[in-house]
GROMACS .gro file of C-alpha atoms in nm:
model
  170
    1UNK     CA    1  -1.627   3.290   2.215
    2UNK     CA    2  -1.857   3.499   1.973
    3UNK     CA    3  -1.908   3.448   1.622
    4UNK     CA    4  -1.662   3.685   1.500
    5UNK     CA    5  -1.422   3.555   1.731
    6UNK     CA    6  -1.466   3.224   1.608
    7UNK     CA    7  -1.499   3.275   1.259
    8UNK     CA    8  -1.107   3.468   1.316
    9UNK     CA    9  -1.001   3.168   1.502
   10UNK     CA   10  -1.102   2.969   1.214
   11UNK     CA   11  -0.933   3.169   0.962
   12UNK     CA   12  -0.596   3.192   1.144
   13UNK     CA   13  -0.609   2.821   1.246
   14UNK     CA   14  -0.718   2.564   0.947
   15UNK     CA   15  -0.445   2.577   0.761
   16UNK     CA   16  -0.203   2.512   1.016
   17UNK     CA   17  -0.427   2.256   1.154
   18UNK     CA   18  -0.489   2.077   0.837
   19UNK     CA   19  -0.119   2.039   0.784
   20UNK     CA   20  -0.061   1.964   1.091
   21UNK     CA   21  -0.333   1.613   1.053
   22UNK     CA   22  -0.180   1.581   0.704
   23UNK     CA   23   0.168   1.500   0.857
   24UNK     CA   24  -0.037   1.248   1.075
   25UNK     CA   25  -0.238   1.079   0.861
   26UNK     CA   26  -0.070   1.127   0.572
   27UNK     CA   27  -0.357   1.163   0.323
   28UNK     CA   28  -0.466   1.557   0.264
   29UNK     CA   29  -0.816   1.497   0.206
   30UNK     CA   30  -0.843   1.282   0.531
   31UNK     CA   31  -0.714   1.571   0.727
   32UNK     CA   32  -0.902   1.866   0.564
   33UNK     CA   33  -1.216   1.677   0.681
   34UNK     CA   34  -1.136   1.545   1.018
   35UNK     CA   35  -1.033   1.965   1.127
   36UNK     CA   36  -1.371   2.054   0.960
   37UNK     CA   37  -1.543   1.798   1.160
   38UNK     CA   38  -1.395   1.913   1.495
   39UNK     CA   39  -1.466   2.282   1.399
   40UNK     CA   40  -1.786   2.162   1.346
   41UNK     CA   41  -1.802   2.047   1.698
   42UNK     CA   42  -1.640   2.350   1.802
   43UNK     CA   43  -1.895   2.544   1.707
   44UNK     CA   44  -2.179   2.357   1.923
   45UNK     CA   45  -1.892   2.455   2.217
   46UNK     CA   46  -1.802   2.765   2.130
   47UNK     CA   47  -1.997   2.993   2.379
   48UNK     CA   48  -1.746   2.754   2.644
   49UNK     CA   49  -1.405   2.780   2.410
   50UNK     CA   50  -1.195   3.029   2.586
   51UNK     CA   51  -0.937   3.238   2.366
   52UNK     CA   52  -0.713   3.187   2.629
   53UNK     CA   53  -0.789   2.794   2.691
   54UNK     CA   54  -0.596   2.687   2.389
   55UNK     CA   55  -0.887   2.618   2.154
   56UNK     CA   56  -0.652   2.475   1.869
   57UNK     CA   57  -0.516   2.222   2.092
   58UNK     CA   58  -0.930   2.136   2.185
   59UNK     CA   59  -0.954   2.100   1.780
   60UNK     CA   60  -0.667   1.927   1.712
   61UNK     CA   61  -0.688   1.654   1.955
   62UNK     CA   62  -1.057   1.613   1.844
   63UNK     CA   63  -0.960   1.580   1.499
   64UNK     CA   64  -0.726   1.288   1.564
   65UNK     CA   65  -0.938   1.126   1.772
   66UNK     CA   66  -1.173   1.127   1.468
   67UNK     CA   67  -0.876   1.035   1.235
   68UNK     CA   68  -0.846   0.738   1.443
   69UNK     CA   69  -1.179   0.648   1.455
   70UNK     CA   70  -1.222   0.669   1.085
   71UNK     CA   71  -0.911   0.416   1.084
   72UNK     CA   72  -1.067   0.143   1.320
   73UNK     CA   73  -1.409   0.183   1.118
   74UNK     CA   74  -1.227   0.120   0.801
   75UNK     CA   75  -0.987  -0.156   0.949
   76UNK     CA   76  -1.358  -0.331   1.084
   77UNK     CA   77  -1.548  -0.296   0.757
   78UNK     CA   78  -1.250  -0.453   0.535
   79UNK     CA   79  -1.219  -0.707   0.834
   80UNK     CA   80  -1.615  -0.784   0.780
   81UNK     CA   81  -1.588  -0.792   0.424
   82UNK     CA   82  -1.323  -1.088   0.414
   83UNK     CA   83  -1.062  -0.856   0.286
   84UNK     CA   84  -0.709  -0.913   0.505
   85UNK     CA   85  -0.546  -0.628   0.357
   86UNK     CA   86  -0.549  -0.275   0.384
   87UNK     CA   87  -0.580  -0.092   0.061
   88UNK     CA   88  -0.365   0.225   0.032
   89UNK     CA   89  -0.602   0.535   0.028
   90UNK     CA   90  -0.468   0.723  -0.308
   91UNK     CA   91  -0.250   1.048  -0.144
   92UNK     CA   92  -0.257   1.402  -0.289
   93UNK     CA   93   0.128   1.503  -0.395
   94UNK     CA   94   0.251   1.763  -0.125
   95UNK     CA   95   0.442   2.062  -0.313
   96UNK     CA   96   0.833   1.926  -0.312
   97UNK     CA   97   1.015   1.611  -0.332
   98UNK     CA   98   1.086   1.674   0.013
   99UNK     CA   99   0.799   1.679   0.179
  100UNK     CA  100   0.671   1.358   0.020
  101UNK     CA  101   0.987   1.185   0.177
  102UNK     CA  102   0.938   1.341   0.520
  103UNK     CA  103   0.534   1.245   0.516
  104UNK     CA  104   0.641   0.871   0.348
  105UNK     CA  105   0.854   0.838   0.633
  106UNK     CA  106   0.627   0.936   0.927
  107UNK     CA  107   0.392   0.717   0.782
  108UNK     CA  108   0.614   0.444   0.817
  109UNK     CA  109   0.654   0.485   1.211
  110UNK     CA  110   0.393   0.355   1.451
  111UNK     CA  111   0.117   0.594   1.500
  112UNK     CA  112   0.198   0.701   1.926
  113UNK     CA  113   0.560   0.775   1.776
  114UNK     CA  114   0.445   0.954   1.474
  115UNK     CA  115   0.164   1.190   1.672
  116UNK     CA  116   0.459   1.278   1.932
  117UNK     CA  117   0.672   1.391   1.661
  118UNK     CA  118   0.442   1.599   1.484
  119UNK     CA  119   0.315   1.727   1.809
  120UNK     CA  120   0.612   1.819   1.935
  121UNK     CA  121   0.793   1.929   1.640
  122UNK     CA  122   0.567   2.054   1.432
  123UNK     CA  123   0.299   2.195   1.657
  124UNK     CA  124   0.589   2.299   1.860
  125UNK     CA  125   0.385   2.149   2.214
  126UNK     CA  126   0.616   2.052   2.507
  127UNK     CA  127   0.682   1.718   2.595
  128UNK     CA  128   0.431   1.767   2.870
  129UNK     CA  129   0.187   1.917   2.651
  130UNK     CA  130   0.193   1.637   2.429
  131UNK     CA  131   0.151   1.433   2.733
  132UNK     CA  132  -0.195   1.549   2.820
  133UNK     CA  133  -0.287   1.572   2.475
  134UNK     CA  134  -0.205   1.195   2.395
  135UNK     CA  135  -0.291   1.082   2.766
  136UNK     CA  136   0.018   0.925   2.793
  137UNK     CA  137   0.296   1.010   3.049
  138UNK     CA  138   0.575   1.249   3.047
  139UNK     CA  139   0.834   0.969   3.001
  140UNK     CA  140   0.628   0.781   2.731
  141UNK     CA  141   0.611   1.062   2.531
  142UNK     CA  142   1.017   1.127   2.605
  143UNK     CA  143   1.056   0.747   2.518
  144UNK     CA  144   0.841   0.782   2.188
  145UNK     CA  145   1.011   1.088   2.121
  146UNK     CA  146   1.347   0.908   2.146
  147UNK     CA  147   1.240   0.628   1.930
  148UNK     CA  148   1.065   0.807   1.686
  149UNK     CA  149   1.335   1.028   1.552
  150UNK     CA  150   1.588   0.717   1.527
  151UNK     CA  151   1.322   0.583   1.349
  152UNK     CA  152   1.258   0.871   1.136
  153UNK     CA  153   1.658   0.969   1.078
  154UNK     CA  154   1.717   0.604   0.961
  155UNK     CA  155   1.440   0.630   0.697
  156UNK     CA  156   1.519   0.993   0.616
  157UNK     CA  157   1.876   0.836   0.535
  158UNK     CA  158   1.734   0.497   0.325
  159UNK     CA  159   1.457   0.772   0.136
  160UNK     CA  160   1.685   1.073   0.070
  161UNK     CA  161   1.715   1.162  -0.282
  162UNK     CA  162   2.099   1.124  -0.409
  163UNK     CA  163   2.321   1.260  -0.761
  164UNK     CA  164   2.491   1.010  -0.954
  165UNK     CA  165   2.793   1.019  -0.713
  166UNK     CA  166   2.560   0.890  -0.469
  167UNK     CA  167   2.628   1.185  -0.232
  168UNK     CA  168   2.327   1.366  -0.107
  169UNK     CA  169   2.161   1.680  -0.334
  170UNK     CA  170   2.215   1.979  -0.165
   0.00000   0.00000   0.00000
């Protein structure tokens, strides 16, 4: 990939990208630097990214594998410093009422349901596609898949803003 072909990649791609980790992690500024970190590292690679060789699913995968790294560092140091409780990293307000509920709820489920969800719904991947991204198996990501959005429905339902009737706003 050349320089101009990267640079367009870039363009057309962080946004996208950084929502994408956003709906992962759940904390804006987390994901804006964890995609600028793997485009860093794309750009040591790029002379072997091929156009064609789904580069955004290279820097995506990348990125939450350095999402999850930050976590584990972060889980470690508090564990270290005596502290048996995770602190809440202060969140950025996403643009509508609703997206706060959707991204409150995904950060409720467990992290291998929450990354097949997005993956598959919002980065619109197949199930097998999320398979080799994850490195889990065709039928664990069907099973998370399955679990997840029970999970998520039932705290969609519990988190859904209502009207004084108590039916829900339209």
């Amino acid at each position: 990939m050349t320089p101009q072909e990267f640079d367009a990649f870039y363009a057309a791609s962080f946004s996208r990208l950084t929502g994408q980790l956003y709906a992962i992690t759940g904390n804006w500024s987390e994901a804006q630097d964890v995609v600028q970190e793997a485009f860093i590292r794309a750009w040591d690679r790029r002379r072997t990214l091929d156009p064609d060789d789904a580069p955004e699913a290279w820097i995506r995968t990348t990125a939450r594998r350095l999402a999850h790294s930050r976590w584990r560092r972060l889980a470690r140091g508090l564990h270290l410093a005596g502290r048996h409780h995770r602190q809440e990293p202060p969140t950025v307000e996403p643009p509508t009422e609703e997206h706060l509920v959707l991204v409150t709820a995904l950060r409720d489920l467990p992290e291998a349901q929450r990354s097949a969800l997005v993956l598959h719904h919002m980065c619109d991947l197949s199930v097998e596609q999320v398979a080799v991204e994850t490195g889990a198996s065709v039928s664990a990501v069907k099973s998370r898949l399955a679990r997840g959005r029970t999970a998520l429905a039932t705290r969609l339902a519990d988190q859904a803003p209502t009207s004084e009737e108590g039916k829900l706003r339209v």
